[in-house]
XYZ file of C-alpha atoms in Angstrom:
739
model
C 146.182 4.014 -79.102
C 148.315 1.701 -81.074
C 151.720 2.987 -82.133
C 154.290 1.912 -84.743
C 157.850 0.918 -84.062
C 158.995 4.346 -85.119
C 156.912 5.887 -82.330
C 154.241 7.374 -84.528
C 150.605 7.016 -83.528
C 148.338 4.961 -85.678
C 144.771 6.176 -86.040
C 142.246 3.340 -86.116
C 140.035 3.033 -89.105
C 136.504 4.285 -88.828
C 133.756 2.188 -90.320
C 132.143 3.934 -93.208
C 128.381 4.070 -93.487
C 127.401 3.203 -96.998
C 123.683 4.017 -96.762
C 123.162 7.369 -95.049
C 119.485 7.658 -95.854
C 117.066 7.784 -92.877
C 115.331 4.591 -91.891
C 111.735 4.146 -92.920
C 110.584 3.595 -89.327
C 112.004 6.059 -86.796
C 112.265 4.842 -83.157
C 112.568 7.321 -80.273
C 114.177 6.801 -76.870
C 110.720 7.005 -75.285
C 109.526 4.099 -77.394
C 112.536 2.049 -76.405
C 111.925 2.646 -72.679
C 108.223 1.894 -72.996
C 108.884 -1.391 -74.818
C 111.459 -2.374 -72.204
C 108.919 -1.805 -69.442
C 106.200 -3.686 -71.269
C 108.434 -6.679 -71.875
C 109.917 -6.504 -68.326
C 113.366 -7.052 -69.642
C 115.063 -5.709 -66.480
C 113.021 -7.756 -63.976
C 114.617 -10.916 -62.755
C 112.493 -13.848 -61.798
C 112.255 -14.463 -58.041
C 114.485 -17.226 -56.679
C 112.800 -20.508 -56.047
C 111.393 -21.082 -52.589
C 113.499 -23.341 -50.428
C 112.018 -25.573 -47.792
C 114.168 -26.357 -44.793
C 113.489 -29.791 -43.414
C 116.225 -30.393 -40.830
C 118.653 -28.621 -38.527
C 121.585 -29.049 -40.824
C 119.840 -27.221 -43.668
C 118.859 -24.477 -41.227
C 122.433 -24.040 -40.103
C 123.578 -23.884 -43.706
C 120.916 -21.273 -44.416
C 121.956 -19.209 -41.394
C 125.600 -19.460 -42.339
C 124.852 -18.356 -45.866
C 122.755 -15.378 -44.751
C 125.249 -14.302 -42.114
C 128.037 -14.527 -44.635
C 126.041 -12.295 -47.003
C 125.335 -9.739 -44.259
C 128.936 -9.734 -43.170
C 130.065 -9.256 -46.733
C 127.749 -6.274 -47.123
C 129.021 -4.752 -43.873
C 132.592 -5.377 -44.851
C 132.046 -3.667 -48.201
C 130.688 -0.477 -46.571
C 130.706 -0.238 -42.815
C 129.082 3.223 -42.713
C 125.780 2.105 -44.229
C 123.749 1.714 -41.032
C 120.797 0.171 -42.838
C 122.899 -2.956 -43.474
C 123.604 -3.224 -39.740
C 119.936 -2.750 -38.838
C 118.813 -5.375 -41.371
C 121.386 -7.803 -40.020
C 120.291 -7.184 -36.420
C 116.588 -7.430 -37.253
C 117.211 -10.726 -39.074
C 118.954 -12.101 -36.042
C 116.100 -10.785 -33.867
C 113.603 -12.603 -36.063
C 115.488 -15.823 -35.321
C 115.266 -15.050 -31.577
C 119.028 -14.648 -31.508
C 118.925 -11.726 -29.064
C 122.550 -12.042 -28.032
C 123.732 -11.987 -31.635
C 121.439 -9.033 -32.416
C 122.711 -7.169 -29.356
C 126.259 -7.845 -30.505
C 125.473 -6.503 -33.957
C 123.937 -3.327 -32.503
C 126.969 -2.787 -30.316
C 129.285 -3.223 -33.280
C 127.125 -0.711 -35.216
C 127.282 1.793 -32.373
C 131.044 1.560 -32.480
C 130.828 2.588 -36.121
C 128.332 5.489 -35.651
C 127.217 6.205 -32.113
C 125.345 9.391 -33.112
C 122.836 7.661 -35.319
C 119.388 8.209 -33.751
C 117.658 5.418 -35.661
C 120.220 2.893 -34.485
C 119.610 3.738 -30.826
C 115.843 3.615 -31.275
C 115.922 0.209 -32.995
C 118.282 -1.166 -30.355
C 116.073 0.013 -27.466
C 112.881 -1.199 -29.158
C 114.428 -4.653 -29.583
C 115.232 -4.809 -25.883
C 111.731 -3.641 -24.936
C 110.105 -6.173 -27.257
C 112.135 -8.917 -25.713
C 111.144 -7.597 -22.233
C 114.726 -6.880 -21.294
C 113.841 -3.852 -19.140
C 117.187 -3.298 -17.520
C 118.950 -3.605 -20.865
C 116.498 -1.087 -22.303
C 117.116 1.310 -19.405
C 120.805 0.922 -19.941
C 120.430 1.751 -23.627
C 118.226 4.786 -22.911
C 120.688 6.051 -20.298
C 123.553 5.731 -22.729
C 121.517 7.417 -25.478
C 120.442 10.459 -23.412
C 123.958 10.805 -22.073
C 125.518 10.846 -25.530
C 122.729 12.725 -27.275
C 120.899 14.802 -24.633
C 119.328 17.168 -27.187
C 117.393 14.431 -28.949
C 113.952 14.801 -27.391
C 112.729 11.525 -28.857
C 114.986 9.524 -26.531
C 113.601 11.352 -23.474
C 109.979 10.939 -24.563
C 110.363 7.194 -25.127
C 112.371 6.711 -21.942
C 109.779 8.500 -19.755
C 106.939 6.725 -21.522
C 108.580 3.325 -20.861
C 109.085 4.124 -17.173
C 105.497 5.341 -16.797
C 104.141 2.254 -18.531
C 106.177 0.106 -16.189
C 104.651 2.002 -13.236
C 107.981 3.367 -12.112
C 106.658 6.844 -11.277
C 109.657 7.853 -9.216
C 112.027 6.726 -11.949
C 109.972 8.579 -14.561
C 110.056 11.751 -12.437
C 113.788 11.357 -12.040
C 114.187 11.112 -15.836
C 112.076 14.228 -16.275
C 114.215 16.086 -13.753
C 117.365 15.085 -15.632
C 115.697 16.249 -18.818
C 114.656 19.622 -17.422
C 118.235 20.352 -16.434
C 118.974 20.671 -20.150
C 116.209 23.346 -20.508
C 114.429 21.684 -23.417
C 111.648 23.080 -25.594
C 108.247 24.091 -24.261
C 106.511 20.846 -25.144
C 108.864 18.908 -22.863
C 107.869 21.100 -19.911
C 104.211 20.606 -20.713
C 104.766 16.841 -20.830
C 106.337 16.942 -17.391
C 103.485 19.117 -16.034
C 100.834 16.835 -17.544
C 102.647 13.809 -16.035
C 102.433 15.346 -12.565
C 98.798 16.345 -13.064
C 97.899 12.766 -14.050
C 98.965 11.727 -10.571
C 97.305 14.767 -8.844
C 100.603 16.377 -7.897
C 99.451 20.031 -8.198
C 102.195 21.460 -6.005
C 104.896 19.755 -8.041
C 103.232 20.981 -11.236
C 103.267 24.523 -9.801
C 106.980 24.283 -9.048
C 107.538 23.056 -12.598
C 105.610 26.071 -13.907
C 107.804 28.368 -11.813
C 110.909 27.004 -13.475
C 109.206 26.898 -16.843
C 108.343 30.645 -16.983
C 111.894 31.473 -15.965
C 113.427 29.301 -18.674
C 110.902 30.336 -21.349
C 109.741 33.826 -20.249
C 107.117 34.331 -22.924
C 103.701 35.888 -22.483
C 101.772 32.769 -23.480
C 103.603 30.702 -20.838
C 102.737 33.191 -18.093
C 99.112 33.109 -19.243
C 99.114 29.282 -19.162
C 100.541 29.387 -15.660
C 97.791 31.765 -14.510
C 95.103 29.658 -16.178
C 96.529 26.600 -14.445
C 96.050 28.280 -11.089
C 92.571 29.463 -12.053
C 91.565 25.992 -13.258
C 92.487 24.428 -9.936
C 90.633 27.105 -7.983
C 93.567 29.169 -6.781
C 92.223 32.620 -7.788
C 94.578 34.634 -5.608
C 97.548 32.701 -6.946
C 96.352 33.280 -10.517
C 96.056 37.038 -9.902
C 99.508 37.004 -8.348
C 100.892 35.278 -11.447
C 99.406 37.961 -13.705
C 100.786 40.722 -11.504
C 104.231 39.099 -11.519
C 104.029 38.862 -15.326
C 103.175 42.555 -15.702
C 106.000 43.455 -13.355
C 108.376 41.067 -15.130
C 107.840 42.597 -18.595
C 107.747 46.184 -17.315
C 106.186 49.208 -18.983
C 108.427 49.149 -22.046
C 107.736 45.553 -23.122
C 104.217 45.088 -21.844
C 102.138 42.845 -24.109
C 98.624 43.391 -25.368
C 97.680 39.714 -25.053
C 98.846 39.633 -21.403
C 96.690 42.631 -20.490
C 93.682 41.229 -22.333
C 94.058 37.869 -20.555
C 94.498 39.591 -17.189
C 91.382 41.715 -17.780
C 89.319 38.696 -18.798
C 90.514 36.854 -15.708
C 89.327 39.706 -13.487
C 86.104 39.968 -15.464
C 85.332 36.334 -14.666
C 85.832 37.154 -10.997
C 83.376 40.120 -11.321
C 86.139 42.599 -10.424
C 85.018 45.286 -12.887
C 86.977 48.156 -11.357
C 90.159 46.120 -11.569
C 89.354 45.341 -15.203
C 88.924 49.038 -15.961
C 92.215 49.899 -14.257
C 94.023 47.177 -16.214
C 92.686 48.427 -19.550
C 93.599 52.044 -18.803
C 97.060 51.054 -17.594
C 97.656 49.115 -20.803
C 96.262 51.815 -23.105
C 98.584 54.392 -21.600
C 101.662 52.302 -22.311
C 101.112 50.198 -25.432
C 101.602 51.777 -28.880
C 98.435 52.375 -30.829
C 99.170 50.032 -33.711
C 99.715 47.186 -31.249
C 96.598 47.850 -29.168
C 93.740 47.330 -31.617
C 92.506 44.187 -29.865
C 92.881 45.913 -26.509
C 90.640 48.796 -27.574
C 88.101 46.383 -28.976
C 87.918 44.356 -25.762
C 87.791 47.487 -23.611
C 84.899 48.870 -25.665
C 82.983 45.579 -25.441
C 83.571 45.456 -21.687
C 82.267 48.999 -21.143
C 79.224 48.323 -23.284
C 78.424 45.232 -21.208
C 79.250 46.384 -17.698
C 79.929 50.150 -17.838
C 77.881 53.312 -18.019
C 77.969 56.215 -20.442
C 80.909 57.752 -18.637
C 82.886 54.558 -19.036
C 82.245 54.417 -22.775
C 83.358 58.032 -23.088
C 86.517 57.155 -21.179
C 87.239 54.455 -23.750
C 86.936 56.927 -26.605
C 89.041 59.521 -24.786
C 91.701 56.936 -24.032
C 91.817 55.904 -27.657
C 92.206 59.492 -28.833
C 94.806 60.192 -26.174
C 96.723 57.190 -27.371
C 96.620 58.458 -30.961
C 97.950 61.847 -29.906
C 100.730 60.203 -27.889
C 101.845 58.326 -30.970
C 101.806 61.491 -33.061
C 103.882 63.541 -30.637
C 106.323 60.676 -30.174
C 106.795 60.422 -33.921
C 107.331 64.198 -34.269
C 107.774 66.161 -31.005
C 107.732 69.464 -32.946
C 104.257 68.836 -34.370
C 102.627 71.609 -32.348
C 99.195 71.078 -33.903
C 99.154 67.565 -32.453
C 100.135 69.003 -29.064
C 97.252 71.494 -29.250
C 94.738 68.731 -29.972
C 96.213 66.559 -27.246
C 96.075 69.378 -24.675
C 92.509 70.242 -25.612
C 91.531 66.631 -25.019
C 93.397 66.406 -21.723
C 91.972 69.690 -20.421
C 88.426 68.453 -21.010
C 88.869 65.221 -19.068
C 91.972 65.009 -16.873
C 92.989 66.582 -13.584
C 95.262 69.616 -13.209
C 98.446 67.648 -12.518
C 98.046 65.572 -15.674
C 97.367 68.683 -17.759
C 100.425 70.408 -16.316
C 102.539 67.379 -17.120
C 101.422 67.414 -20.757
C 101.989 71.173 -20.982
C 105.500 70.792 -19.581
C 106.247 68.063 -22.111
C 104.922 70.243 -24.920
C 106.834 73.431 -24.060
C 110.030 71.436 -23.615
C 110.142 70.954 -27.415
C 111.573 74.337 -28.361
C 112.066 75.006 -32.094
C 115.547 73.984 -33.278
C 116.062 77.189 -35.306
C 115.859 80.717 -33.917
C 113.623 82.083 -36.642
C 110.307 83.687 -35.861
C 108.321 81.656 -38.381
C 109.309 78.469 -36.535
C 108.257 79.952 -33.186
C 104.811 81.258 -34.137
C 102.929 78.051 -33.351
C 105.152 77.128 -30.420
C 104.516 80.383 -28.523
C 100.794 79.612 -28.336
C 101.613 76.616 -26.142
C 102.884 79.056 -23.511
C 99.878 81.333 -23.971
C 97.428 78.458 -23.538
C 99.407 77.196 -20.545
C 99.229 80.598 -18.816
C 95.535 81.018 -19.591
C 94.813 77.530 -18.254
C 96.606 78.269 -15.002
C 94.820 81.589 -14.615
C 91.283 80.714 -15.703
C 90.900 77.012 -14.946
C 93.231 76.330 -12.020
C 93.027 79.938 -10.731
C 96.640 79.950 -9.625
C 97.968 83.506 -10.300
C 101.435 82.829 -8.894
C 101.985 79.877 -11.208
C 100.576 81.917 -14.112
C 103.136 84.643 -13.386
C 105.893 82.024 -13.387
C 104.716 80.706 -16.762
C 104.783 84.186 -18.312
C 108.216 84.949 -16.883
C 109.658 81.635 -18.038
C 108.295 82.243 -21.540
C 109.748 85.770 -21.699
C 113.138 84.481 -20.561
C 113.080 81.784 -23.244
C 112.365 84.052 -26.225
C 115.557 85.396 -27.899
C 114.567 89.076 -27.835
C 117.738 90.203 -29.605
C 116.616 88.386 -32.742
C 112.831 88.641 -32.501
C 110.067 88.948 -29.954
C 106.330 88.456 -29.580
C 104.399 91.554 -28.543
C 101.377 89.396 -27.739
C 103.190 87.755 -24.816
C 104.258 91.107 -23.322
C 100.755 92.539 -23.648
C 99.100 89.444 -22.198
C 101.480 89.576 -19.264
C 100.687 93.259 -18.697
C 96.937 92.611 -18.888
C 97.314 89.714 -16.457
C 99.067 91.969 -13.931
C 96.327 94.562 -14.360
C 93.719 91.917 -13.602
C 95.668 91.054 -10.479
C 95.588 94.787 -9.578
C 99.347 94.985 -9.789
C 99.783 98.061 -11.962
C 103.420 98.572 -11.070
C 104.438 95.154 -12.396
C 102.405 95.673 -15.558
C 104.131 98.990 -16.319
C 107.505 97.534 -15.437
C 106.969 94.630 -17.809
C 105.776 96.750 -20.728
C 108.568 99.249 -20.130
C 111.089 96.416 -20.248
C 109.553 95.237 -23.499
C 109.871 98.679 -25.107
C 113.445 98.970 -23.887
C 114.514 95.518 -25.072
C 112.628 95.122 -28.312
C 110.441 98.100 -29.357
C 107.642 97.215 -31.756
C 104.622 99.059 -33.111
C 102.239 96.607 -31.502
C 103.909 97.047 -28.116
C 103.618 100.832 -28.239
C 99.994 100.642 -29.345
C 99.067 98.195 -26.620
C 100.862 100.185 -23.902
C 99.267 103.454 -25.046
C 95.827 101.814 -25.147
C 96.365 100.576 -21.609
C 97.310 104.044 -20.325
C 94.368 105.604 -22.167
C 91.992 103.222 -20.400
C 93.593 104.293 -17.128
C 93.224 107.968 -18.158
C 96.956 108.603 -17.699
C 97.266 111.204 -20.487
C 100.698 112.460 -19.481
C 102.039 108.929 -19.749
C 100.311 108.623 -23.126
C 102.126 111.767 -24.343
C 105.465 110.358 -23.217
C 104.731 107.058 -24.881
C 103.736 108.786 -28.131
C 106.993 110.735 -28.027
C 108.968 107.519 -27.573
C 106.921 105.874 -30.284
C 107.643 108.693 -32.762
C 111.324 108.611 -31.900
C 111.283 104.906 -32.709
C 109.211 105.216 -35.902
C 108.948 108.820 -37.200
C 107.622 107.698 -40.600
C 104.474 106.149 -39.122
C 101.650 108.469 -40.148
C 99.069 106.641 -38.068
C 101.003 107.433 -34.904
C 101.161 111.146 -35.762
C 97.430 111.196 -36.453
C 96.558 109.380 -33.217
C 98.810 111.702 -31.215
C 97.159 114.750 -32.759
C 93.703 113.279 -32.185
C 94.579 112.755 -28.534
C 95.570 116.393 -28.160
C 92.444 117.466 -30.008
C 90.252 115.391 -27.680
C 91.986 116.972 -24.726
C 91.176 120.418 -26.195
C 94.748 121.497 -26.912
C 94.393 122.485 -30.580
C 97.713 124.309 -30.682
C 99.577 121.185 -29.660
C 97.586 119.150 -32.177
C 98.391 121.667 -34.966
C 102.056 121.638 -33.972
C 102.094 117.846 -34.113
C 100.578 117.913 -37.601
C 103.144 120.476 -38.718
C 105.958 118.291 -37.399
C 104.446 115.300 -39.140
C 104.152 116.841 -42.615
C 107.681 118.128 -42.246
C 109.146 114.637 -41.946
C 111.351 113.590 -44.890
C 109.913 110.055 -44.991
C 106.293 109.056 -44.420
C 104.574 105.773 -45.114
C 101.113 107.257 -45.895
C 101.477 111.026 -46.502
C 98.081 111.364 -48.227
C 96.303 110.061 -45.103
C 98.268 112.474 -42.931
C 97.439 115.503 -45.093
C 93.786 114.499 -45.208
C 93.677 114.212 -41.424
C 95.343 117.590 -41.034
C 92.872 119.191 -43.457
C 89.911 117.530 -41.731
C 91.229 118.792 -38.421
C 91.337 122.388 -39.693
C 87.855 122.039 -41.185
C 86.533 120.800 -37.853
C 88.119 123.838 -36.200
C 86.475 126.016 -38.926
C 89.859 127.500 -39.811
C 89.098 127.871 -43.532
C 92.075 130.082 -44.293
C 94.404 127.531 -42.761
C 92.650 124.865 -44.788
C 93.162 126.794 -48.033
C 96.819 127.307 -47.245
C 97.148 123.586 -46.527
C 95.590 122.748 -49.907
C 97.959 125.161 -51.642
C 100.965 123.681 -49.845
C 99.828 120.218 -50.756
C 99.325 121.182 -54.414
C 102.874 122.465 -54.498
C 104.007 118.934 -53.634
C 101.600 116.991 -55.819
C 99.198 117.748 -58.656
C 97.008 114.734 -58.056
C 93.507 115.076 -59.424
C 91.872 113.952 -56.196
C 93.531 116.813 -54.352
C 92.067 119.312 -56.835
C 88.609 117.744 -56.599
C 88.773 117.692 -52.809
C 89.865 121.341 -52.813
C 86.945 122.285 -55.060
C 84.449 120.381 -52.969
C 85.838 122.066 -49.855
C 85.194 125.499 -51.339
C 81.744 124.389 -52.425
C 80.909 123.179 -48.931
C 81.659 126.567 -47.334
C 78.549 128.652 -46.845
C 79.594 131.904 -48.545
C 78.589 134.025 -51.537
C 81.809 133.421 -53.450
C 81.830 129.671 -53.107
C 80.711 128.969 -56.697
C 83.225 131.408 -58.140
C 86.027 129.961 -55.971
C 85.072 126.414 -56.918
C 84.954 127.239 -60.660
C 88.303 129.015 -60.400
C 89.854 125.917 -58.757
C 88.536 123.727 -61.581
C 90.041 126.079 -64.160
C 93.409 126.089 -62.377
C 93.283 122.310 -62.110
C 92.539 121.990 -65.840
C 95.498 124.186 -66.687
C 97.732 122.337 -64.259
C 96.810 118.931 -65.654
C 97.221 119.829 -69.335
C 100.744 118.484 -69.372
C 99.806 115.368 -67.423
C 100.467 112.078 -69.172
C 97.631 110.296 -67.342
C 94.666 111.509 -69.365
C 92.233 109.486 -67.239
C 92.963 111.779 -64.291
C 92.184 114.863 -66.347
C 89.017 113.178 -67.611
C 88.019 112.552 -63.998
C 88.511 116.242 -63.279
C 86.441 117.283 -66.280
C 83.603 114.975 -65.315
C 83.610 116.398 -61.797
C 83.598 119.905 -63.252
C 80.756 118.938 -65.582
C 78.687 117.600 -62.676
C 79.313 120.838 -60.796
C 78.226 123.021 -63.729
C 75.138 120.913 -64.365
C 74.058 121.497 -60.786
C 75.124 125.099 -60.216
C 76.264 126.562 -63.576
C 74.569 128.528 -66.363
C 74.002 127.372 -69.931
C 77.107 129.188 -71.149
C 79.233 127.561 -68.495
C 77.793 124.160 -69.380
C 78.576 124.679 -73.088
C 82.050 125.822 -72.221
C 82.775 122.724 -70.148
C 81.167 120.545 -72.815
C 83.625 121.877 -75.402
C 86.534 121.075 -73.092
C 85.565 117.396 -72.818
C 87.881 115.012 -74.707
C 87.067 112.659 -77.550
C 87.347 108.908 -76.948
C 89.330 107.182 -79.733
C 90.132 103.508 -80.157
C 93.752 102.847 -81.177
C 96.109 99.969 -81.685
C 99.661 99.511 -80.538
C 102.266 96.843 -80.957
C 103.047 94.557 -78.026
C 106.594 93.457 -77.347
C 107.271 90.330 -75.315
C 109.800 90.139 -72.490
C 112.393 88.576 -74.763
C 112.002 91.428 -77.286
C 109.971 89.482 -79.846
C 106.773 90.757 -81.456
C 103.718 89.656 -79.461
C 101.020 91.113 -81.752
C 98.742 94.124 -81.394
C 96.409 95.312 -78.663
C 93.552 97.792 -78.717
C 93.219 100.634 -76.227
C 91.216 103.810 -75.781
C 92.820 107.222 -75.912
C 91.337 110.597 -75.018
C 91.953 113.573 -77.282
C 91.316 116.974 -75.759
C 90.477 120.012 -77.924
C 93.932 121.548 -77.587
C 95.414 118.194 -78.611
C 93.217 117.971 -81.738
C 94.171 121.524 -82.725
C 97.831 120.514 -82.633
C 97.098 117.433 -84.748
C 95.385 118.492 -88.055
C 95.363 114.923 -89.323
C 92.593 114.103 -86.866
C 90.298 116.727 -88.453
C 91.170 115.443 -91.894
C 90.432 111.911 -90.761
C 87.009 112.941 -89.487
C 86.236 114.653 -92.830
C 87.299 111.518 -94.712
C 84.999 109.419 -92.630
C 82.145 111.827 -93.241
C 82.768 111.813 -96.990
C 82.689 108.022 -97.029
C 79.364 108.075 -95.220
C 77.926 110.530 -97.762
C 79.045 108.342 -100.632
C 77.291 105.351 -99.122
C 74.087 107.372 -98.676
C 74.186 108.602 -102.310
C 74.708 105.075 -103.568
C 71.719 103.847 -101.554
C 69.535 106.684 -102.911
C 70.591 105.872 -106.497
C 69.675 102.224 -106.058
C 66.284 103.172 -104.592
C 65.666 105.543 -107.547
C 66.449 102.814 -110.074
C 64.025 100.474 -108.364
C 61.297 103.093 -108.338
C 61.906 103.860 -112.064
C 61.540 100.212 -112.916
C 58.215 100.046 -111.066
C 56.777 103.318 -112.629
C 57.736 103.426 -116.330
C 55.070 106.067 -117.251
C 56.651 108.874 -115.274
C 57.310 112.147 -117.040
C 60.614 112.599 -118.798
C 61.233 115.622 -116.668
C 61.224 113.521 -113.569
C 63.556 111.083 -115.249
C 65.996 113.849 -116.191
C 66.261 115.013 -112.559
C 69.638 114.377 -111.009
C 70.232 113.667 -107.346
C 70.808 116.864 -105.475
C 74.115 117.084 -103.661
C 73.944 117.994 -100.004
C 74.405 121.619 -99.118
C 77.518 122.931 -97.471
C 75.771 123.759 -94.189
C 74.421 120.192 -93.992
C 77.946 118.865 -94.446
C 79.238 121.168 -91.715
C 76.463 120.038 -89.351
C 77.315 116.460 -90.044
C 80.998 117.187 -89.445
C 80.153 118.708 -86.070
C 77.972 115.749 -85.175
C 80.732 113.332 -86.128
C 83.343 115.284 -84.149
C 81.222 115.296 -80.987
C 79.798 111.756 -81.222
C 82.666 109.796 -82.740
C 83.733 107.377 -79.982
C 86.096 105.310 -82.071
C 88.128 105.530 -85.300
C 89.155 102.803 -87.679
C 91.904 100.602 -86.172
C 93.574 99.760 -89.461
C 96.322 102.334 -90.240
C 96.467 101.476 -93.960
C 92.747 102.148 -94.431
C 93.158 105.515 -92.703
C 95.919 106.487 -95.077
C 93.823 105.499 -98.137
C 90.871 107.506 -96.897
C 93.088 110.500 -96.167
C 94.600 110.466 -99.655
C 91.183 110.092 -101.245
C 89.823 113.007 -99.223
C 92.754 115.195 -100.254
C 92.111 114.421 -103.953
C 88.421 115.273 -103.678
C 89.228 118.458 -101.828
C 91.583 119.530 -104.636
C 88.847 118.865 -107.189
C 86.372 121.040 -105.249
């Protein structure tokens, strides 16, 4: 900026636009560019052609061009295209020495430029300077050995020149750098073009070591097969399988190996290869293998072979499942079932050992329930299929040692072991094992199984001892007391059986006392000790007033063939009715009354029937308020209540309510009769005035009483609305006062 002498800056003046209105014709940047292209404003006309007529003009032209090239190089030495253009111009003038000099100068600038080396070597080859070209290629592959293009062109030049030894030497130098796969294939194809199969084989040997991939091994084997060396091809496949091992075996390698053997008609070898691969390759990676195996068996195998394919596939699936989750016992069961149906004993044992090795991680019985069946199936397989009792015994013992008996046990294992020893006629071991089980971890199932075993052997003294131990372990178990007493009863010792029952009902805690008392009573009835039975019923009724006990007592008396049986039975019903009067559960008392009614209908007189009929309750529908769990009002619910005669006597409102209902019914009947009379009067106007003056006759008092009795006996429900009941009651009271 301009500044004044005082040092202040002077702002230049800005031209003011007088007319700021938009132009009539607006021009965009696109229009400007399009017009420039149409008019070719940026294109310069080509220079005029110059004809050179003598040597002097040619030298001037060369000097001018060289000066221009040199100027361009001097401006920017790193632009290799300027060097290449300069060298190619000199080459076009057949100035090979100058062009070579230019290339050398360019290489000094950038010796890693691939294009520069290629152009330099191509110039030498075009000018048939073979040694110079070799020199350039040698320098190039020495400086840049990883540029495959140099090697390809170098070997191609030597082969075109017929220098086979030199070409092979170049390839050998190249292979020392372990290039990509295509370079090895080029070398192999070079040797095969000149029928050098042995050298090609040696190249393949190095190739599969440098690039140990499955496809390269397969190509090597196919190479041997193509040239008729079948044994060598098989050996290559076997080396490949051994090289990759069982962990990294490839599906494609096995498929190629199987197809190779299939071409040689070695079907058994093919089958072995497929099975070997299926046992070791994961399922998701072996889909093609299964497909090829199935096709092979369909073409060359029998039904058994096809079944083997399916079994192998399923076995493979189970292997994957158990590898993913070793504690998936259901998968182990399916796998073992499959193996047992098809494999030999050693294979089945191996799978069983693998399965039982996966013990549950937590010592809780719910985690062991499925696992323990692996041991059971293993023992049963050894005993029934393999028929090896010694190994079966070892399986049972190993299982019993594994189970943590201090925390939980499995009675099934102990009982199966005892039954196995019995089948082997080794009673001492069976008793020793079951005795150990009862000592270590007593359980109801163990006692029951041991007692059942001794009963089958008719060892009743041992059964008594076992029952005593059982009752010491679980005195509240009513079933055990009953079975013990039944045993003594079967043996004919009724006194011991009665003593056992007495001990049982004297226990402070029982799980099913009603079953025990019933068994004791049935026992006395079987012995025809009716007095003892009556005393048992009385003792039981002192403990409980349950309606079923009363009914059973009455039926017992009825079943006895004696003259007083009806009187005794009726007396029991009366005592039961008195005893249940204070019972809150009215349904139980109703059950008693119905049983009593059935008895009187079958054996009683008319008076007894009427008496029982009067004692029957009345069924009344009522409503009550429901309260939710949170204490809020949940509405009303209807229920049925039973009102016995003594209850209705204590509640006079019920009688009043019945009378009110009866009065309402009478009023409705009178109203209907009045309406009918009016209709009949309208239809017969000529009736006598005496008939017209007749008033409806009110019902007599005895008719009202009969109706009251009918309503009391047949009313099954009352009105659910409490307000309506109150209104009716008040109305009835008013009418009663008027009467």
